[in-house]
Coordinates of C-alpha atoms and ligand atoms in Angstrom, one line a residue:
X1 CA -19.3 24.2 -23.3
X2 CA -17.9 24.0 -19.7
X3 CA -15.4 20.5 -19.5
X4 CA -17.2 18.1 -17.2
X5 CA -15.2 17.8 -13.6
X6 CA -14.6 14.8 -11.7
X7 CA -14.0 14.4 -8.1
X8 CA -12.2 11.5 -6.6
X9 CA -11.2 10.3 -3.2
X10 CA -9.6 7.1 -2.2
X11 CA -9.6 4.6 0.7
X12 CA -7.1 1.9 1.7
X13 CA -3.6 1.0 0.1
X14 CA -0.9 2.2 -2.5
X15 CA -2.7 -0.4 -5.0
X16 CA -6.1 1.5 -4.6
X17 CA -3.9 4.8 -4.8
X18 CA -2.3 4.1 -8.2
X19 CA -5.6 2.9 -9.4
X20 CA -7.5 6.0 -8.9
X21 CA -4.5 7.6 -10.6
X22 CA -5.0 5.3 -13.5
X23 CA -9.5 6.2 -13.2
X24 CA -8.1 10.2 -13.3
X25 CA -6.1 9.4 -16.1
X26 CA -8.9 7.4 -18.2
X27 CA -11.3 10.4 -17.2
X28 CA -8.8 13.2 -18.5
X29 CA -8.5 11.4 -21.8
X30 CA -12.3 11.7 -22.2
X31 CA -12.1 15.7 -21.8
X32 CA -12.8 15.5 -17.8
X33 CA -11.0 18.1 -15.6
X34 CA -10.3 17.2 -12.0
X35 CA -11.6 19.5 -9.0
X36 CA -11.0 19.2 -5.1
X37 CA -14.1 20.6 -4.5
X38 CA -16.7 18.0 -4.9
X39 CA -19.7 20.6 -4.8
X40 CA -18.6 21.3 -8.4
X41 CA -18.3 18.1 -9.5
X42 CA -20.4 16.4 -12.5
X43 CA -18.5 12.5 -11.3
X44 CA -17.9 11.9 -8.1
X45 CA -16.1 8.6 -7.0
X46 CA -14.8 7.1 -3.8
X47 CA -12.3 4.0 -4.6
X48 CA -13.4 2.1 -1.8
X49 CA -11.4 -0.3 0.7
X50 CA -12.2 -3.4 2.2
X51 CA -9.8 -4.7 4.5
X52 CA -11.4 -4.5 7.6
X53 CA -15.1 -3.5 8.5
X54 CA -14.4 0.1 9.6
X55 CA -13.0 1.0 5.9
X56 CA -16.3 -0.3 4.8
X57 CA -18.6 1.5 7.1
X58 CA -16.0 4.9 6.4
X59 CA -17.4 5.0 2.8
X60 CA -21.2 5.0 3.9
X61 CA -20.6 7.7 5.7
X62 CA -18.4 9.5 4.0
X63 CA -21.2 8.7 0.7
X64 CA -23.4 10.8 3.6
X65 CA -21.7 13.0 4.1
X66 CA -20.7 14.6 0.5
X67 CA -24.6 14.4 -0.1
X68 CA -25.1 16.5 2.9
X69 CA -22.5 18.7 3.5
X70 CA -21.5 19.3 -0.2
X71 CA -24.8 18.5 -1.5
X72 CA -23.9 17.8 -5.5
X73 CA -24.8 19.5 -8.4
X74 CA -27.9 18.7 -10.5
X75 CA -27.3 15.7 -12.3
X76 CA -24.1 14.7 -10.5
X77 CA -23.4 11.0 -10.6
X78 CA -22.0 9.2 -7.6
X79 CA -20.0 6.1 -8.2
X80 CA -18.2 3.7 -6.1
X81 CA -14.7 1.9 -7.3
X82 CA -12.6 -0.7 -5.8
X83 CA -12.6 -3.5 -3.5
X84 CA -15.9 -2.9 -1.9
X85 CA -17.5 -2.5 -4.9
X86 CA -16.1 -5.6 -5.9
X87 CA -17.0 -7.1 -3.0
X88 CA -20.6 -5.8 -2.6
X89 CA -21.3 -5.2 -6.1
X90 CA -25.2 -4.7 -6.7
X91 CA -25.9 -4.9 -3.1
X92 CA -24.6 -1.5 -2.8
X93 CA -27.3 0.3 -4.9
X94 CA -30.1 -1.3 -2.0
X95 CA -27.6 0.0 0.6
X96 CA -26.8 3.3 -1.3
X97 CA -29.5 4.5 -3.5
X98 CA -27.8 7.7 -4.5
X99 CA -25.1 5.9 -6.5
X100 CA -25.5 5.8 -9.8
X101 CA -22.3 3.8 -10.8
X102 CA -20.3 0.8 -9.2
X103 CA -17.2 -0.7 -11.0
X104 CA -15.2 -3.2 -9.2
X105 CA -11.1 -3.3 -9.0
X106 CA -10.7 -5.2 -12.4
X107 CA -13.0 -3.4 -14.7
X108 CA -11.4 0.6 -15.0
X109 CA -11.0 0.4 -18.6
X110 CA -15.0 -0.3 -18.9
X111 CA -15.4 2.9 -17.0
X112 CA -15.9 5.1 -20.6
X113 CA -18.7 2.7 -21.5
X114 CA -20.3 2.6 -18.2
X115 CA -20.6 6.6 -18.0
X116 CA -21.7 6.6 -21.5
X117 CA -24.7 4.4 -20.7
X118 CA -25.4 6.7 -18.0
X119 CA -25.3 9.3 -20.0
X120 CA -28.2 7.4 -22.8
X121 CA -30.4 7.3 -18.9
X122 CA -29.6 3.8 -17.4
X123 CA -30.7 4.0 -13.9
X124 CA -27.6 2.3 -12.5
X125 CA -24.7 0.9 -14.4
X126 CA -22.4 -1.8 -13.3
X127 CA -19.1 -3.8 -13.9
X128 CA -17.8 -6.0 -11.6
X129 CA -16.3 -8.8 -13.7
X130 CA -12.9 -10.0 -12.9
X131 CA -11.8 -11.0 -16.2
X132 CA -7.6 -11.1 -15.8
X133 CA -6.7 -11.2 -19.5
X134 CA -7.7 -7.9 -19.4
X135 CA -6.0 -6.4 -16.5
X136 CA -2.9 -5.0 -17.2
X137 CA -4.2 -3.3 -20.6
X138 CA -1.6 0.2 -20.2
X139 CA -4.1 3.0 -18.7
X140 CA -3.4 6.7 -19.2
X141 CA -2.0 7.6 -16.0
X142 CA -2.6 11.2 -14.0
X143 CA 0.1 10.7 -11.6
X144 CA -0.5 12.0 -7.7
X145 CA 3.1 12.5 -7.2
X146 CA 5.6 14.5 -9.4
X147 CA 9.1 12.2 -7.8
X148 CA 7.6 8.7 -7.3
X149 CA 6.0 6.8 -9.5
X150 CA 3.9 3.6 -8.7
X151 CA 4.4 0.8 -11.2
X152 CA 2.2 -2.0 -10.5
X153 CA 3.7 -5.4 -11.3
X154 CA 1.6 -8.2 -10.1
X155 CA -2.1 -8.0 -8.9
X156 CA -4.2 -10.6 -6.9
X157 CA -3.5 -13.2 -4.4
X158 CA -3.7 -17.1 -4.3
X159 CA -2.6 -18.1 -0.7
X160 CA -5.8 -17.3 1.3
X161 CA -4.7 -16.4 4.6
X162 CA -8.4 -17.2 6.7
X163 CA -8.3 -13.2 7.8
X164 CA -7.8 -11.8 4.3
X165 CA -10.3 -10.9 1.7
X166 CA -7.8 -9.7 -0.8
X167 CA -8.3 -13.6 -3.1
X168 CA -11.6 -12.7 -3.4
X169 CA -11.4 -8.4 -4.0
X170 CA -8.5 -8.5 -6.5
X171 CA -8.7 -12.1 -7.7
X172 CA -6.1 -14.9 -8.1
X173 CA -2.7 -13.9 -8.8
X174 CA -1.1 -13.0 -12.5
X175 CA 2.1 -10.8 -12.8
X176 CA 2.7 -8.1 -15.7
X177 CA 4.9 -9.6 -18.3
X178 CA 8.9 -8.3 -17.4
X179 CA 9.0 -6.1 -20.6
X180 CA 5.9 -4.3 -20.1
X181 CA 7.0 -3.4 -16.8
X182 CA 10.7 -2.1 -18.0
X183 CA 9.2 -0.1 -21.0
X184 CA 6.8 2.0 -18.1
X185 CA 9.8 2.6 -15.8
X186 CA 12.3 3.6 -18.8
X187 CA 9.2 6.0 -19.7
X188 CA 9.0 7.1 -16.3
X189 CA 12.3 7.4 -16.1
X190 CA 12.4 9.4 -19.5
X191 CA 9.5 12.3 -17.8
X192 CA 12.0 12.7 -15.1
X193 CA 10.9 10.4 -12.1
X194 CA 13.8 9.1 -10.2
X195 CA 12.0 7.1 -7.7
X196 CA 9.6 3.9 -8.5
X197 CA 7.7 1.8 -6.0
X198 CA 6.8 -1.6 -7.3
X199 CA 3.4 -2.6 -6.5
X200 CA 1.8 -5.8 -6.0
X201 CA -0.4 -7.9 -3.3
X202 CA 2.5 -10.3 -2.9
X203 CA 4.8 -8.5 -5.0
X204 CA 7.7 -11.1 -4.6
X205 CA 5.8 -13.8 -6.0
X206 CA 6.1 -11.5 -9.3
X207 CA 7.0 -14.6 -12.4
X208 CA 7.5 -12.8 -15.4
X209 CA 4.8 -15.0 -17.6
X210 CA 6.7 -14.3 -20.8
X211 CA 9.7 -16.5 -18.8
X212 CA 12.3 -13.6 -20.3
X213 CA 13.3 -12.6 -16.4
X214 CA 13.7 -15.5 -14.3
X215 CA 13.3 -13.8 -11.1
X216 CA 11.9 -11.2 -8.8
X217 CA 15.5 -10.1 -7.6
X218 CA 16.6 -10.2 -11.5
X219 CA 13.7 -7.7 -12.6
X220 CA 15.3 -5.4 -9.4
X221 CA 18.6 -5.0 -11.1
X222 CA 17.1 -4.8 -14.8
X223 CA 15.2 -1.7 -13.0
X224 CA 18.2 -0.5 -11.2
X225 CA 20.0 -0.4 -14.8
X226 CA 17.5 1.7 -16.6
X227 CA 19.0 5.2 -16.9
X228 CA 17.2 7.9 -14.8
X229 CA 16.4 5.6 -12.1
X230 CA 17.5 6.6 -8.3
X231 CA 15.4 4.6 -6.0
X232 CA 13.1 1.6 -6.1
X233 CA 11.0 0.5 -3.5
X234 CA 8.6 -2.3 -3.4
X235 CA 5.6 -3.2 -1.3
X236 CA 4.4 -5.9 0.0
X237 CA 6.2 -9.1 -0.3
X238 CA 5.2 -12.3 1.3
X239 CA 8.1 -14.0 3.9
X240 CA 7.5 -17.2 2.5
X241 CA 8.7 -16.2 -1.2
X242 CA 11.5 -13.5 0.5
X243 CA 14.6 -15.6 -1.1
X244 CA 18.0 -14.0 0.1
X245 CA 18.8 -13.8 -3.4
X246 CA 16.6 -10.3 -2.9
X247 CA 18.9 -9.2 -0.2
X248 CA 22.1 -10.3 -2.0
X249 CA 20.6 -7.8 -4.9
X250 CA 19.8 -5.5 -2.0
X251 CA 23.6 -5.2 -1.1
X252 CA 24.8 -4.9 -4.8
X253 CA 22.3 -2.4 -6.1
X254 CA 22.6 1.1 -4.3
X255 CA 19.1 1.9 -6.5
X256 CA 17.1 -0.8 -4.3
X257 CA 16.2 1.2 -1.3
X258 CA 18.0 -0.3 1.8
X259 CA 14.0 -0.7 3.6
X260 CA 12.1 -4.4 3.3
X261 CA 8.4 -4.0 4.6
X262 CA 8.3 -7.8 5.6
X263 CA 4.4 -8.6 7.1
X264 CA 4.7 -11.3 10.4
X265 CA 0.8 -10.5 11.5
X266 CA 1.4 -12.4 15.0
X267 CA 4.8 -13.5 16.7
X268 CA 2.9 -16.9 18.0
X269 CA 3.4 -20.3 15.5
X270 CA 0.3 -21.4 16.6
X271 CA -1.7 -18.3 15.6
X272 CA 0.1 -18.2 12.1
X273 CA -0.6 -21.8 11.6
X274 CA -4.3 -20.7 12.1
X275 CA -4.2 -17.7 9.9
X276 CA -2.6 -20.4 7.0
X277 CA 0.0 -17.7 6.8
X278 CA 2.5 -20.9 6.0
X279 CA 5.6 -20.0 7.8
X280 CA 6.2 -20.2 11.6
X281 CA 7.7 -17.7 13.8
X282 CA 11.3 -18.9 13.3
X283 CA 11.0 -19.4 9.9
X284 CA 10.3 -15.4 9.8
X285 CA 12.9 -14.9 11.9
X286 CA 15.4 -16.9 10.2
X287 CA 14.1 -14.2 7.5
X288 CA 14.8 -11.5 9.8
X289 CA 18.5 -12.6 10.3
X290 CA 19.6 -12.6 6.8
X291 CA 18.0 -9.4 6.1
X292 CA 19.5 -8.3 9.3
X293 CA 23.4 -9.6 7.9
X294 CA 23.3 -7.8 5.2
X295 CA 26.3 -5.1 4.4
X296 CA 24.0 -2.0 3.9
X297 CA 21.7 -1.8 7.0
X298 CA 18.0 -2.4 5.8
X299 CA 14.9 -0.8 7.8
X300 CA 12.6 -3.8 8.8
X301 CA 8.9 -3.1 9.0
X302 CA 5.7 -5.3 9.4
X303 CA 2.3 -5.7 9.4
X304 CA 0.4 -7.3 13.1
X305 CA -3.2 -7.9 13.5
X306 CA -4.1 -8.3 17.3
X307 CA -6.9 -10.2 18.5
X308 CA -7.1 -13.0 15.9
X309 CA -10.0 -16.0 16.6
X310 CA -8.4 -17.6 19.8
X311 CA -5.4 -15.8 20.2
X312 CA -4.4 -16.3 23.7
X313 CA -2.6 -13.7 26.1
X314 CA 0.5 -15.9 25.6
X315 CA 0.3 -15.8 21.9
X316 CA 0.0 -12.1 21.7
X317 CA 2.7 -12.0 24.4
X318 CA 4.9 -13.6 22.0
X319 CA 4.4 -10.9 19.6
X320 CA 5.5 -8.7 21.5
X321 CA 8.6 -10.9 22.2
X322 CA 8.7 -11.0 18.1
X323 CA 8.7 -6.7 18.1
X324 CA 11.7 -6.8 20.7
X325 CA 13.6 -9.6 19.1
X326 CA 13.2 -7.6 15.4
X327 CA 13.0 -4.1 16.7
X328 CA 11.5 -2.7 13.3
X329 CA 11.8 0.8 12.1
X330 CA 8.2 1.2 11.9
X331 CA 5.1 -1.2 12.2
X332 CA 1.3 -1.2 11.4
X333 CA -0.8 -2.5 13.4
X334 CA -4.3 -3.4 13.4
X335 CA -7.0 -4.9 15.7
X336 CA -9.0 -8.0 13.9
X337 CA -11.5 -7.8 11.6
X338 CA -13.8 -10.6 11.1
X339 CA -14.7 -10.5 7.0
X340 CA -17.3 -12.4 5.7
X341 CA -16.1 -14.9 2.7
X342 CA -12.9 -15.6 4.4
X343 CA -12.1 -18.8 6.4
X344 CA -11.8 -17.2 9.8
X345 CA -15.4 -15.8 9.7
X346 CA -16.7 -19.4 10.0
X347 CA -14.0 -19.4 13.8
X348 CA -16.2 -16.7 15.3
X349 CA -14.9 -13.4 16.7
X350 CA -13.5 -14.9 20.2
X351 CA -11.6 -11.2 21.2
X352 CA -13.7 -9.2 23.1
X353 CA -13.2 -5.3 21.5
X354 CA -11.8 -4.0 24.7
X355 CA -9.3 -6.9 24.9
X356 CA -8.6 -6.2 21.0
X357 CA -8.2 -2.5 21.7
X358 CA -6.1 -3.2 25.1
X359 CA -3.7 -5.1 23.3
X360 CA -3.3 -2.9 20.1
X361 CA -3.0 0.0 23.0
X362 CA 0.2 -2.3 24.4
X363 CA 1.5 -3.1 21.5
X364 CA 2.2 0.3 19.8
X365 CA 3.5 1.3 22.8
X366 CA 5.7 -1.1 23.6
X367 CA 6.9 0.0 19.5
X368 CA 7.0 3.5 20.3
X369 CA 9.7 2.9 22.9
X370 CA 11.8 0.6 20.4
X371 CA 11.3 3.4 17.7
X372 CA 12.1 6.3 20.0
X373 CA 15.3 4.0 20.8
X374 CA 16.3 3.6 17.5
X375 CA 15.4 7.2 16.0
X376 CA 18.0 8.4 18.9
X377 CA 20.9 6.2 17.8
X378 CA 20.9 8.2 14.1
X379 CA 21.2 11.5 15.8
X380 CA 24.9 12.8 14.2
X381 CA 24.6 10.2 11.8
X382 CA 25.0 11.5 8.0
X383 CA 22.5 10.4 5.2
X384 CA 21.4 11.1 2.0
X385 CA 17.9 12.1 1.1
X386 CA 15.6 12.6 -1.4
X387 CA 13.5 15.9 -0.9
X388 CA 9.7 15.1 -1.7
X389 CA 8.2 18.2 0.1
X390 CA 7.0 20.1 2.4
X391 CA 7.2 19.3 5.9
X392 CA 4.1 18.5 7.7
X393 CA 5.7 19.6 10.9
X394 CA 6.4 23.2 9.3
X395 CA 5.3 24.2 6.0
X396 CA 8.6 26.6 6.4
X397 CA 11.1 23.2 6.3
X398 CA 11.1 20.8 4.1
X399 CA 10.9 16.9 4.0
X400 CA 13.1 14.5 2.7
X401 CA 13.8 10.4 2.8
X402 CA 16.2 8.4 3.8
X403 CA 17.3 5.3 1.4
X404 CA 15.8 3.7 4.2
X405 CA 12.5 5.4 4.3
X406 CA 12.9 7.5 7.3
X407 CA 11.1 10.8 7.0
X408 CA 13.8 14.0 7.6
X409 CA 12.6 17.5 8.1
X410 CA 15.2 20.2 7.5
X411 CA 15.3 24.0 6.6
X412 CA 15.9 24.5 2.8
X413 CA 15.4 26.4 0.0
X414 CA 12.0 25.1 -2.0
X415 CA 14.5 24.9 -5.2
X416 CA 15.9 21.2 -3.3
X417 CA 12.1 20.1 -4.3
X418 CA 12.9 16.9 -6.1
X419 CA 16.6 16.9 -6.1
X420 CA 19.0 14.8 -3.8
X421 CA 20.7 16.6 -0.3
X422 CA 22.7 15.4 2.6
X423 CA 21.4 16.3 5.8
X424 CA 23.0 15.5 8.9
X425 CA 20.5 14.3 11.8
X426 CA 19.9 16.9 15.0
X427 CA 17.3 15.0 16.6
X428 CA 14.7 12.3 16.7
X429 CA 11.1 11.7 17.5
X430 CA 9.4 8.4 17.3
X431 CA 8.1 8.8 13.6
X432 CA 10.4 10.9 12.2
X433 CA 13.8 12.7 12.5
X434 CA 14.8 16.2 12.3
X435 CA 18.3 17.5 10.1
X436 CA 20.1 19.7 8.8
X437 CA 22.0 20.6 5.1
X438 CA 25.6 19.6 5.3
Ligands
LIG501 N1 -8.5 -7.7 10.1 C1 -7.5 -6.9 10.5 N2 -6.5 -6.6 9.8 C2 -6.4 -7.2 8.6 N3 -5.4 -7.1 7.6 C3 -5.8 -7.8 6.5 N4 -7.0 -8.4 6.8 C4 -7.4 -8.0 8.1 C5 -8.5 -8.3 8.9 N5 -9.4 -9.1 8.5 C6 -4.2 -6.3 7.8 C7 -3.0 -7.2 7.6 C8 -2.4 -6.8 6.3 C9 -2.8 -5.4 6.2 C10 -2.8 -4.8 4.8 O1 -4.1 -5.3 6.7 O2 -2.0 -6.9 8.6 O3 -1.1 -7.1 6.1

């Protein structure tokens, strides 16, 4: 008999990314075999997103879609994983009567169990528990991404910023116990991955509960010192809990990738206060300087949402006062969504959507300009890079990172795939830069 073929596709963030990798790797064990082409498949899924409301309504139509355009084989199940499925849970078989299966962001290991009850005819299955002693049970993994691995070391949130719905998708807070974490990356390390990017919602906050490593910054080095490992990254950690102890690590360990992704959200104290995001504009920026001070030079990037309840043209002026005084390496940005469940529903939507997108429109490219400014100054510059693939540019060069996450496209023989160059950079573009071997 024919293996049965699953077909997934996944909204949202790196979390959502690693989990579908971690849904693959569950299905593969049972005897599944993954296809791209979802007109073939027997399961198809869509880990879902909920940030804002236009991930949501993406899904719905995109759940359209594959029923029209692909239509699905007979007997095909749909199901739908992640944070709207969490979110929604059985609402979504009234909204979407073609899925068969829903299983929110804590409940992958039931997924065998689920499909099996399918299987003996259920109508509709469903698992949307968030029971957290069971989270960070060790999944098969069918990794996207031959170089980098994603190691997720804390999950959840507990500080309830009003615009974020992430408390109530992935739950409170727990972090992976220190050990369990090191015995993945020395096993990554072991099947040839040289890169690692530590996951988590606030992945700073990270307390190792067995108490063995007493620190973020100390589980950094412990990583840095397994054997095999090139370069760490992590994403995303919360200013209030960004200690300079992390930067002083930063300047000792070459492993820890010189680039901090540091979310502000607005550049206005008063709109922070409001979004409970518990630090004020200097005490960001005092953040800012002693990242800035360090002795390797560390790319700065954020996170803004424009258009927050009551944000006034002054605040968002002084966000773009923040982007000038920081002048990150990259930002995203985002207009406001109002989510329901989270504290700054109940302030109303204030920004009209023209005003939202005017001042999104302003703000990326008033960031454009500092990008294009900075790109230009690491023209001639040396680096090293690690080559992770094709360009997108031209599928005849290559594309390779900087320690600082800037994205280098060169011409090179395919054989650098996965191995370490220096390039020397020709010339700069606002996203990207463009080099050559040395
Ligand atoms: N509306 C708009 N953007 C949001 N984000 C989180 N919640 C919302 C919302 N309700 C943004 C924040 C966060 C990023 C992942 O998504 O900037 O850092």
């Amino acid at each position: 008999m024919e293996p049965k073929k699953f077909f997934i596709e996944t909204f949202g963030c790196q979390m959502n990314h690693h989990d579908s990798e971690k849904v693959a790797g569950t299905l593969t064990q049972m005897g599944y075999v993954p296809t791209e082409d979802a007109s073939e498949a027997d399961l198809l899924l869509l880990n879902t997103c909920n940030i804002r409301e236009k991930a949501n309504q993406k899904v719905f139509s995109r759940l359209g879609s594959l029923q029209k355009s692909y239509g699905t084989k007979p007997g095909a199940k749909v199901g739908l994983l992640g944070c709207m499925a969490q979110m929604e849970g059985p609402k979504i078989f009234e909204k979407a009567p073609n899925v068969d299966l829903v299983v929110g962001s804590s409940s992958y290991s039931f997924i065998p169990r689920l499909l099996e009850k399918l299987e003996q005819g259920a109508p509709h299955v469903i698992d949307v528990s968030q029971d957290v002693d069971r989270l960070f049970e060790t999944y098969p993994q069918s990794r996207e991404n031959p170089y980098k691995a994603f190691v997720t070391i804390m999950e959840g949130c507990n500080r309830y910023c009003a615009f974020c719905v992430v408390p109530y998708t992935r739950g409170p807070e727990r972090s992976r116990s220190g050990e369990h974490v090191l015995s993945e990356i020395r096993r990554l390390a072991s099947e040839g991955y040289p890169e690692v990017m530590l996951l988590g919602q606030t992945v700073n906050s990270w307390r190792d509960p067995a108490g063995a490593i007493p620190t973020f910054a100390e589980l950094l080095k412990r990583i840095a010192a397994v054997p095999g490992i090139r370069r760490i990254r992590f994403t995303s950690p919360h200013p209030s809990d960004f200690h300079c102890e992390i930067v002083e690590v930063m300047e000792t360990t070459p492993e820890v990738c010189n680039q901090v992704h540091l979310p502000v959200q607005s550049g206005s104290t008063e709109v922070l206060r409001r979004m409970k995001r518990d630090y004020t504009r200097d005490e960001y920026l005092r953040r800012v300087e002693f990242i800035k001070a360090a002795q390797r030079e560390i790319a700065l990037s954020t996170d803004i949402i424009v258009g927050f309840p009551g944000e006034s043209q002054e605040d968002f002026e002084e966000t773009l006062s923040l982007l000038e005084q920081v002048r990150y390496d990259q930002i995203f940005s985002f207009k406001y969504s109002a989510r329901p469940g989270t504290e700054a529903f109940t302030f109303g939507d204030t920004i009209p959507e023209e005003e939202k997108s005017r001042r999104l429109a302003v703000l990326q490219e008033f960031q454009r300009k500092i990008q294009i400014e900075r790109n230009a100054s690491l023209v001639g510059r040396e680096f090293e890079i690690f080559v992770e693939g094709k360009s997108q540019k031209d599928l005849n060069e290559l594309m390779g990172r900087t320690t600082q996450n800037k994205i280098v496209n060169f011409a090179g023989s395919p054989e650098l795939l996965g191995k370490f160059a220096r390039v020397r950079v020709t010339n700069s573009f606002p996203n990207s830069l463009a080099g050559e071997l040395i």
